Structure formats: C-alpha cells, structure tokens
C-alpha cells in the first residue's frame, strides 16, 4: 500500500509528457517497483525465518529489526522520487533550451534576409551612383556649352538688363532665404530632397543605434523622391516603437521628427506640423526643456512655418531654440551662429532690418572666431548680410562685403591680390 500511494501521484503528470517520455519514465518506474518488490519479499522471507528461530522475549528485537528494514525501504522510495523530480526538472530545462535555440535560429534567418536585402539595396545604389556620375559628366559638357552660348548672348541687343535683373530677383525664393539646419549637415547627398537628409545630427542629438539603419534607408528613399516607400517605413517603425516602448519615449519622438521632415518634402505642412508638435511634447517631457533635441525640434517647426510664410509664428520658436543652444552649448558655438542665421532670415522676411543686421553680425563673429576666415559659413553669412544691405539700399556696405568675399576667394584660389 505504501508503494502504491507513492506511484499514483506521479501518474497525474504523465499527460503533460510526450509519448516517448511517458514510455521511458514508465520503464524506469517499473524497474524501481520491481526492485522494491523483490526487496520486500526478501525482507518478508527473512522475517518469517527469524520468527521461527526466536523466543518470545526476543520479539522486541524482531520488531526493531523489522522497523529498520522498513525505514531503509522508505528511504529508497524517497530517493527514487527525488531522482524522478530531478529528471522532470532537467526535461523542462532542456525543453526551454530547445525553444530558445529555435528562436535564435529564426532570428539568424531574419538577419540573413535583412542582410541580403541591404546588400541588394547597396548594389542598386552603386549602380545608380555610376549612372549619376555619367550624367554629371554629360551635364558638365552641356554646362560648358551653355556658358559659351551665354557669353554670346551678352552681345544680343534684344535682351535688356532689366529683364535679367527680374529673373535674378525671382530666384530669391524662401528656400534660398531659409536654409534648414539639416541641410548644413548633409554634404554629398542630393540637394533637391535634402530637408530630411541629415536629421541624424539634429543640432547635436544623435539618432539611437536601433533606428540608424532604418533612418538611413528612409533618407535614401526620400532623397530619391520615393515617398511611397519612405512613408510606410516610418509609419511601421513608429507603430513598432509605440508597442515596445510606449508613446512617450525619445525614440518615438525621433521617428516622428524623421516622418515630419519627409512630409515637409512633400509639402504636406499640416501633417508635418502635427508630428513635430507631438515630438516636441515628448522630448520636453522625457529629455527636459533645455535639451539640444528640443532646440532641434523647435528649429524644424520654425523652418516649417517659414516655408508656409508664417514668419511671426516662426520667430518665437526660433528665439527659444537660440536660447537653449546658448545655454547648453555656450554663446560662441557654431550651432548658435546657425540658429542666428535662421532667426535673421525670419526677421528679414518681416522687414526687421535692424534685428537682421544684429543677428548676422553676431553669427559672423562666431564663425570667424571658431572656424576661421576661410570657412564657407563666413562667406555665406557675409553674403546674407550683403543681401540685407541691398534690400535697404545700403549699396556701399553691400559692396564692401562682396569685395571681401571675392578677395578672400581669390587669395585662397590663386594667391595674393595685386
């Protein structure tokens, strides 16, 4: 009876095992029970033999011996049960290891597929680069021809100087007046779609490692104008991030910012503004109100409003971005100069020329002291300031700046000016 009560509870767990495990465990249990039965039979036999030989006063010793043997039997049964439990635990552990191995295999397969996909993309990109280089060579030839034709046109009496001036002024569009901070960080990438091109820097806020590959792919597609691919990629990434990290996470804000820049390239300004405001709220909550990423988002919003002609709404955003950068980076940092340039352009579009001059002069001082007189940003800022002087009719001031720019370029290229 003692043995049977030990065996039955184990049977309740048998339905959880596979067929092979049930058979092997059953064999083990049978062997154990057989051994116990044989042992008990031998004990019983020996007891019977002992009783025949013993007298009445030796009954106490007989009982003592019997209890000792039974204790040993119980110990053996308990040992068997302990071993069975160890086997069960080991079986569970092996199952867990096997499932983990399957997961890792699936992950390896997925990574191999992604790797192959990226290799294909790289191969396609290299082919496109080769075609682009051929196109550039052709365009260089065409450009030389057009320059020659343009020289001939100077002698054509039908074209009046006033018409040429009108053509030049028409080119003074908002895109020229209001460069994006991302464009300044994105050399070597196509310019016509470059507002989303270098969002990685975002005024000193780096793209997190887990988003970098996806971000580069989005930029590549956006720069090619393939928004039908870039937008779903961003949206899928946003959905995954919100599931794993929650909506109020800095990585979600980064993804919102990237998608907003893609929308801005498509002239979908309302959608872009909504996403940027959402990103700003998340970044202020998670990173603090004086974080460089908050300044970058404010600047992106200001650029967006500037493109829509909402200069008054854009100006306070730009000023707040400037304050953050001055506080975090110091008043003489190149990023502060960049923000001053953007603020000056906003004020110029509102006709606030005194403020424009002040902001450009400050930016110029920063660039010259930090980056040296030959840095391209120095010439660019001088050119912007000269343009401001022209709009006010300050032709002598503009002339001085233009001469400085040309002289510096000549010295750099050909040596000292005679």
Coordinates of C-alpha atoms in Angstrom, one line a residue:
X1 CA 0.0 0.0 0.0
X2 CA 2.8 2.4 0.8
X3 CA 4.3 1.7 -2.6
X4 CA 1.1 2.3 -4.5
X5 CA 0.4 5.7 -2.8
X6 CA 3.9 6.8 -3.9
X7 CA 3.3 5.8 -7.6
X8 CA -0.2 7.2 -8.3
X9 CA 0.5 11.0 -7.8
X10 CA 3.2 10.7 -10.5
X11 CA 0.6 9.5 -12.9
X12 CA -1.1 12.9 -12.8
X13 CA 1.9 14.5 -14.5
X14 CA 2.1 11.9 -17.3
X15 CA -0.4 13.6 -19.6
X16 CA 1.9 16.6 -19.9
X17 CA 4.8 14.5 -21.3
X18 CA 5.4 13.3 -24.9
X19 CA 4.8 9.7 -25.9
X20 CA 8.5 8.8 -25.8
X21 CA 9.0 10.4 -22.4
X22 CA 5.9 8.5 -21.0
X23 CA 7.3 5.2 -22.2
X24 CA 10.8 5.8 -20.9
X25 CA 9.5 7.0 -17.5
X26 CA 7.2 4.1 -17.2
X27 CA 10.1 1.6 -17.8
X28 CA 12.1 3.4 -15.1
X29 CA 9.2 3.3 -12.6
X30 CA 8.6 -0.5 -13.3
X31 CA 12.3 -1.2 -12.7
X32 CA 12.1 0.7 -9.4
X33 CA 8.9 -1.0 -8.3
X34 CA 10.4 -4.5 -9.3
X35 CA 13.4 -3.8 -7.2
X36 CA 11.3 -2.7 -4.2
X37 CA 9.0 -5.7 -4.6
X38 CA 12.0 -8.1 -4.6
X39 CA 13.5 -6.4 -1.6
X40 CA 10.2 -6.5 0.4
X41 CA 9.8 -10.2 -0.5
X42 CA 13.3 -11.0 0.8
X43 CA 12.6 -9.0 4.0
X44 CA 9.3 -10.9 4.5
X45 CA 11.1 -14.2 4.0
X46 CA 13.8 -13.3 6.4
X47 CA 11.3 -12.2 9.0
X48 CA 9.4 -15.5 8.7
X49 CA 12.7 -17.4 9.2
X50 CA 13.7 -15.2 12.1
X51 CA 10.3 -15.7 13.9
X52 CA 10.7 -19.5 13.7
X53 CA 14.1 -19.3 15.4
X54 CA 13.3 -16.7 18.0
X55 CA 11.9 -17.0 21.5
X56 CA 9.1 -14.8 23.0
X57 CA 11.5 -12.5 24.9
X58 CA 13.2 -11.6 21.6
X59 CA 10.1 -10.2 20.0
X60 CA 11.2 -6.6 20.8
X61 CA 14.4 -7.1 18.8
X62 CA 12.4 -8.6 16.0
X63 CA 10.2 -5.6 15.8
X64 CA 13.2 -3.3 16.0
X65 CA 14.9 -5.1 13.1
X66 CA 11.8 -5.0 11.1
X67 CA 11.3 -1.3 11.5
X68 CA 14.9 -0.6 10.5
X69 CA 14.4 -2.6 7.3
X70 CA 11.2 -0.8 6.5
X71 CA 12.9 2.6 7.1
X72 CA 15.5 1.7 4.6
X73 CA 12.8 0.7 2.1
X74 CA 11.1 4.1 2.6
X75 CA 14.5 5.9 2.1
X76 CA 14.9 4.0 -1.1
X77 CA 11.5 5.0 -2.3
X78 CA 12.1 8.7 -1.4
X79 CA 15.4 8.6 -3.2
X80 CA 13.6 7.3 -6.3
X81 CA 11.1 10.0 -6.1
X82 CA 13.8 12.6 -5.7
X83 CA 15.6 11.3 -8.8
X84 CA 12.3 11.4 -10.8
X85 CA 11.8 15.0 -9.8
X86 CA 15.4 15.9 -10.9
X87 CA 14.6 14.2 -14.2
X88 CA 11.4 16.2 -14.6
X89 CA 13.2 19.5 -13.9
X90 CA 16.0 18.5 -16.4
X91 CA 13.4 17.7 -19.0
X92 CA 11.8 21.1 -18.6
X93 CA 15.2 22.9 -18.8
X94 CA 16.0 21.0 -22.0
X95 CA 12.6 22.0 -23.5
X96 CA 13.3 25.6 -22.6
X97 CA 16.8 25.5 -24.1
X98 CA 15.4 23.9 -27.3
X99 CA 12.7 26.6 -27.7
X100 CA 15.4 29.3 -27.1
X101 CA 17.5 27.7 -29.8
X102 CA 14.6 27.7 -32.2
X103 CA 14.1 31.4 -31.5
X104 CA 17.7 32.2 -32.2
X105 CA 17.6 30.2 -35.4
X106 CA 14.6 32.2 -36.5
X107 CA 16.4 35.4 -35.6
X108 CA 19.5 34.4 -37.6
X109 CA 17.3 33.6 -40.6
X110 CA 15.6 37.0 -40.3
X111 CA 19.0 38.8 -40.0
X112 CA 20.3 36.9 -43.1
X113 CA 17.3 38.0 -45.1
X114 CA 17.8 41.6 -43.9
X115 CA 21.5 41.4 -44.8
X116 CA 20.7 40.1 -48.3
X117 CA 18.1 42.9 -48.7
X118 CA 20.6 45.5 -47.6
X119 CA 23.2 44.1 -50.0
X120 CA 20.7 44.3 -52.9
X121 CA 19.9 47.9 -51.9
X122 CA 23.6 48.7 -51.8
X123 CA 24.2 47.1 -55.2
X124 CA 21.3 49.1 -56.7
X125 CA 22.6 52.3 -55.1
X126 CA 26.1 51.7 -56.5
X127 CA 24.6 51.2 -60.0
X128 CA 22.6 54.5 -59.6
X129 CA 25.8 56.2 -58.4
X130 CA 27.6 55.1 -61.6
X131 CA 24.7 56.3 -63.8
X132 CA 24.7 59.6 -61.8
X133 CA 28.4 60.1 -62.4
X134 CA 27.9 59.5 -66.2
X135 CA 25.0 62.0 -66.1
X136 CA 27.2 64.6 -64.2
X137 CA 29.9 64.2 -66.9
X138 CA 27.3 64.9 -69.6
X139 CA 25.9 67.9 -67.7
X140 CA 29.4 69.3 -67.3
X141 CA 29.7 69.3 -71.1
X142 CA 26.3 70.9 -71.5
X143 CA 27.2 73.5 -68.9
X144 CA 30.3 74.5 -70.7
X145 CA 28.3 74.8 -73.9
X146 CA 25.6 76.9 -72.2
X147 CA 28.2 79.2 -70.7
X148 CA 29.7 79.7 -74.1
X149 CA 26.2 80.5 -75.5
X150 CA 25.6 82.8 -72.6
X151 CA 28.7 84.8 -73.4
X152 CA 27.4 85.2 -76.9
X153 CA 24.0 86.4 -75.6
X154 CA 25.7 89.4 -73.9
X155 CA 26.1 90.9 -77.4
X156 CA 22.5 90.3 -78.3
X157 CA 20.6 93.6 -78.2
X158 CA 17.2 92.0 -77.8
X159 CA 17.9 91.1 -74.1
X160 CA 17.6 94.1 -71.8
X161 CA 19.4 94.3 -68.4
X162 CA 16.2 95.0 -66.6
X163 CA 14.8 91.6 -67.7
X164 CA 17.9 89.9 -66.4
X165 CA 17.5 91.6 -63.0
X166 CA 13.9 90.5 -62.8
X167 CA 15.0 86.9 -63.4
X168 CA 17.6 87.1 -60.7
X169 CA 15.1 88.5 -58.1
X170 CA 12.6 85.8 -58.9
X171 CA 15.2 83.2 -57.8
X172 CA 15.3 84.8 -54.3
X173 CA 12.8 82.2 -53.0
X174 CA 12.1 81.2 -49.5
X175 CA 14.2 78.1 -49.9
X176 CA 17.3 80.3 -50.6
X177 CA 16.4 82.6 -47.7
X178 CA 15.7 79.9 -45.1
X179 CA 18.1 77.0 -45.1
X180 CA 17.3 74.1 -42.9
X181 CA 19.8 73.1 -40.2
X182 CA 19.7 69.5 -41.5
X183 CA 20.9 70.7 -45.0
X184 CA 24.0 72.1 -43.5
X185 CA 24.9 68.7 -42.0
X186 CA 24.3 66.7 -45.1
X187 CA 27.1 67.1 -47.7
X188 CA 27.3 64.7 -50.6
X189 CA 23.5 64.0 -50.7
X190 CA 21.1 65.1 -53.4
X191 CA 20.1 68.7 -52.6
X192 CA 16.6 68.8 -54.1
X193 CA 15.2 66.5 -51.3
X194 CA 17.7 67.3 -48.6
X195 CA 15.4 68.7 -45.9
X196 CA 15.1 65.1 -44.4
X197 CA 18.6 64.1 -45.4
X198 CA 20.7 64.7 -42.3
X199 CA 18.2 64.6 -39.5
X200 CA 20.7 62.4 -37.7
X201 CA 22.6 65.3 -36.3
X202 CA 19.5 67.4 -35.3
X203 CA 21.6 70.0 -33.6
X204 CA 23.8 67.6 -31.6
X205 CA 21.1 65.0 -30.9
X206 CA 22.3 61.7 -32.3
X207 CA 19.9 59.0 -33.8
X208 CA 19.7 56.0 -31.5
X209 CA 21.6 52.9 -32.7
X210 CA 18.4 50.8 -33.1
X211 CA 16.9 53.4 -35.6
X212 CA 20.1 54.2 -37.5
X213 CA 19.8 51.6 -40.3
X214 CA 16.1 52.4 -40.8
X215 CA 16.8 56.1 -40.7
X216 CA 19.4 55.8 -43.4
X217 CA 17.0 53.8 -45.6
X218 CA 14.3 56.4 -45.2
X219 CA 16.7 59.2 -46.1
X220 CA 17.8 57.3 -49.2
X221 CA 14.3 56.8 -50.4
X222 CA 13.3 60.4 -49.6
X223 CA 16.3 61.8 -51.4
X224 CA 15.2 59.8 -54.5
X225 CA 11.7 61.1 -54.1
X226 CA 10.3 57.6 -53.4
X227 CA 7.9 58.7 -50.7
X228 CA 5.6 55.7 -51.3
X229 CA 8.4 53.6 -49.7
X230 CA 9.8 56.1 -47.2
X231 CA 6.4 57.0 -45.5
X232 CA 5.2 53.4 -44.8
X233 CA 8.7 52.5 -43.5
X234 CA 8.4 55.4 -41.0
X235 CA 4.9 54.5 -40.0
X236 CA 5.7 50.8 -39.4
X237 CA 8.7 51.8 -37.3
X238 CA 6.5 54.2 -35.3
X239 CA 3.9 51.5 -34.7
X240 CA 6.6 49.0 -33.5
X241 CA 8.2 51.6 -31.2
X242 CA 5.0 52.6 -29.6
X243 CA 4.2 48.9 -28.9
X244 CA 7.6 48.1 -27.4
X245 CA 8.5 51.5 -25.7
X246 CA 5.2 53.4 -25.3
X247 CA 4.3 56.7 -27.0
X248 CA 6.2 58.9 -24.6
X249 CA 9.7 57.7 -25.5
X250 CA 12.6 59.7 -27.0
X251 CA 13.0 57.2 -29.9
X252 CA 9.3 57.7 -30.8
X253 CA 10.0 61.5 -30.9
X254 CA 13.0 60.9 -33.2
X255 CA 10.8 58.8 -35.6
X256 CA 8.1 61.4 -35.5
X257 CA 10.7 64.0 -36.4
X258 CA 12.0 62.0 -39.4
X259 CA 8.5 61.4 -40.7
X260 CA 7.7 65.1 -40.3
X261 CA 10.7 66.0 -42.5
X262 CA 9.6 63.5 -45.1
X263 CA 6.1 65.1 -45.1
X264 CA 7.6 68.6 -45.4
X265 CA 9.5 67.5 -48.5
X266 CA 6.1 66.5 -50.0
X267 CA 4.7 70.0 -49.0
X268 CA 2.3 68.3 -46.5
X269 CA 2.8 71.1 -44.0
X270 CA -0.2 70.4 -41.7
X271 CA 0.7 66.8 -41.1
X272 CA 4.4 67.7 -40.6
X273 CA 3.4 70.4 -38.0
X274 CA 1.2 68.0 -36.1
X275 CA 4.0 65.4 -35.9
X276 CA 6.7 68.0 -34.9
X277 CA 4.4 69.4 -32.1
X278 CA 3.9 65.8 -30.9
X279 CA 7.7 65.2 -31.0
X280 CA 8.4 68.5 -29.1
X281 CA 5.9 67.5 -26.4
X282 CA 7.6 64.0 -25.9
X283 CA 11.1 65.5 -25.9
X284 CA 10.2 68.2 -23.4
X285 CA 8.7 65.5 -21.1
X286 CA 11.4 62.9 -21.4
X287 CA 14.6 64.9 -22.1
X288 CA 13.9 68.2 -20.3
X289 CA 13.0 71.6 -21.8
X290 CA 16.7 72.7 -22.3
X291 CA 17.9 69.6 -24.3
X292 CA 19.6 70.1 -27.7
X293 CA 16.9 67.8 -29.3
X294 CA 14.2 70.2 -28.1
X295 CA 16.1 73.0 -29.8
X296 CA 16.4 71.0 -33.0
X297 CA 12.6 70.3 -33.0
X298 CA 11.8 74.0 -32.3
X299 CA 14.1 74.9 -35.2
X300 CA 12.4 72.4 -37.5
X301 CA 9.0 73.8 -36.6
X302 CA 10.2 77.3 -37.3
X303 CA 11.5 76.3 -40.7
X304 CA 8.2 74.7 -41.4
X305 CA 6.2 77.8 -40.5
X306 CA 8.8 79.9 -42.5
X307 CA 8.1 77.8 -45.6
X308 CA 4.4 78.5 -45.2
X309 CA 5.0 82.2 -44.8
X310 CA 4.1 82.3 -41.1
X311 CA 7.1 84.3 -40.1
X312 CA 5.5 85.8 -36.9
X313 CA 4.6 82.3 -35.6
X314 CA 8.1 81.0 -36.5
X315 CA 10.1 83.8 -34.8
X316 CA 9.4 82.9 -31.1
X317 CA 10.2 79.2 -31.8
X318 CA 13.5 80.2 -33.4
X319 CA 14.3 82.5 -30.5
X320 CA 13.6 79.8 -28.0
X321 CA 15.8 77.3 -29.9
X322 CA 18.6 80.0 -29.8
X323 CA 18.2 80.4 -26.0
X324 CA 18.5 76.7 -25.4
X325 CA 21.6 76.4 -27.6
X326 CA 23.2 79.4 -26.0
X327 CA 22.5 77.9 -22.6
X328 CA 23.7 74.3 -23.4
X329 CA 26.5 75.0 -25.9
X330 CA 27.7 78.5 -24.9
X331 CA 27.1 81.8 -26.8
X332 CA 30.1 81.3 -29.2
X333 CA 29.2 77.8 -30.6
X334 CA 28.8 77.3 -34.4
X335 CA 25.3 75.9 -33.8
X336 CA 24.4 79.1 -32.1
X337 CA 25.6 81.0 -35.2
X338 CA 23.5 78.7 -37.4
X339 CA 20.4 79.5 -35.3
X340 CA 21.2 83.2 -35.5
X341 CA 21.3 82.9 -39.3
X342 CA 17.8 81.3 -39.3
X343 CA 16.5 84.0 -37.0
X344 CA 17.9 86.7 -39.2
X345 CA 16.2 85.2 -42.3
X346 CA 12.8 85.2 -40.4
X347 CA 13.2 88.8 -39.4
X348 CA 14.3 89.8 -42.9
X349 CA 11.1 88.4 -44.3
X350 CA 9.2 90.7 -41.8
X351 CA 11.3 93.8 -42.8
X352 CA 13.0 94.0 -39.3
X353 CA 16.4 95.0 -40.8
X354 CA 18.0 96.3 -37.6
X355 CA 17.5 92.9 -35.9
X356 CA 18.7 91.2 -39.1
X357 CA 22.0 93.1 -39.1
X358 CA 22.5 92.4 -35.4
X359 CA 21.9 88.6 -35.8
X360 CA 24.1 88.3 -38.9
X361 CA 26.9 90.3 -37.3
X362 CA 26.8 88.0 -34.2
X363 CA 26.8 84.9 -36.4
X364 CA 29.8 86.3 -38.4
X365 CA 31.8 86.9 -35.3
X366 CA 31.2 83.4 -34.0
X367 CA 32.1 81.7 -37.4
X368 CA 35.3 83.8 -37.8
X369 CA 36.5 83.2 -34.2
X370 CA 35.6 79.5 -34.1
X371 CA 36.1 78.3 -37.7
X372 CA 38.5 80.9 -39.2
X373 CA 38.0 83.4 -42.0
X374 CA 38.2 80.8 -44.8
X375 CA 35.2 78.7 -43.5
X376 CA 32.4 78.5 -46.1
X377 CA 29.9 79.7 -43.4
X378 CA 31.8 83.0 -43.1
X379 CA 31.3 83.8 -46.8
X380 CA 27.7 82.5 -46.7
X381 CA 26.8 84.8 -43.7
X382 CA 28.6 87.8 -45.3
X383 CA 26.6 87.2 -48.5
X384 CA 23.3 87.1 -46.5
X385 CA 24.2 90.3 -44.7
X386 CA 25.1 92.0 -48.1
X387 CA 21.7 90.9 -49.4
X388 CA 20.1 92.5 -46.4
X389 CA 22.1 95.8 -47.1
X390 CA 20.9 95.7 -50.7
X391 CA 17.2 95.4 -49.7
X392 CA 17.7 98.6 -47.6
X393 CA 19.6 100.4 -50.4
X394 CA 22.9 100.4 -48.4
X395 CA 24.9 99.7 -51.6
X396 CA 28.3 100.9 -50.2
X397 CA 28.0 98.5 -47.2
X398 CA 27.0 95.7 -49.5
X399 CA 29.9 96.5 -51.9
X400 CA 32.4 96.2 -49.0
X401 CA 31.2 92.8 -48.1
X402 CA 31.1 91.5 -51.7
X403 CA 34.6 92.7 -52.2
X404 CA 35.7 90.9 -49.0
X405 CA 34.1 87.7 -50.2
X406 CA 35.7 87.9 -53.7
X407 CA 39.1 88.9 -52.4
X408 CA 39.2 86.0 -49.9
X409 CA 38.1 83.5 -52.6
X410 CA 40.7 84.9 -55.0
X411 CA 43.5 84.7 -52.4
X412 CA 42.5 81.2 -51.4
X413 CA 42.4 80.0 -55.1
X414 CA 45.2 82.0 -56.8
X415 CA 47.3 83.7 -54.1
X416 CA 47.6 87.3 -53.1
X417 CA 45.7 90.0 -55.0
X418 CA 47.9 92.7 -56.7

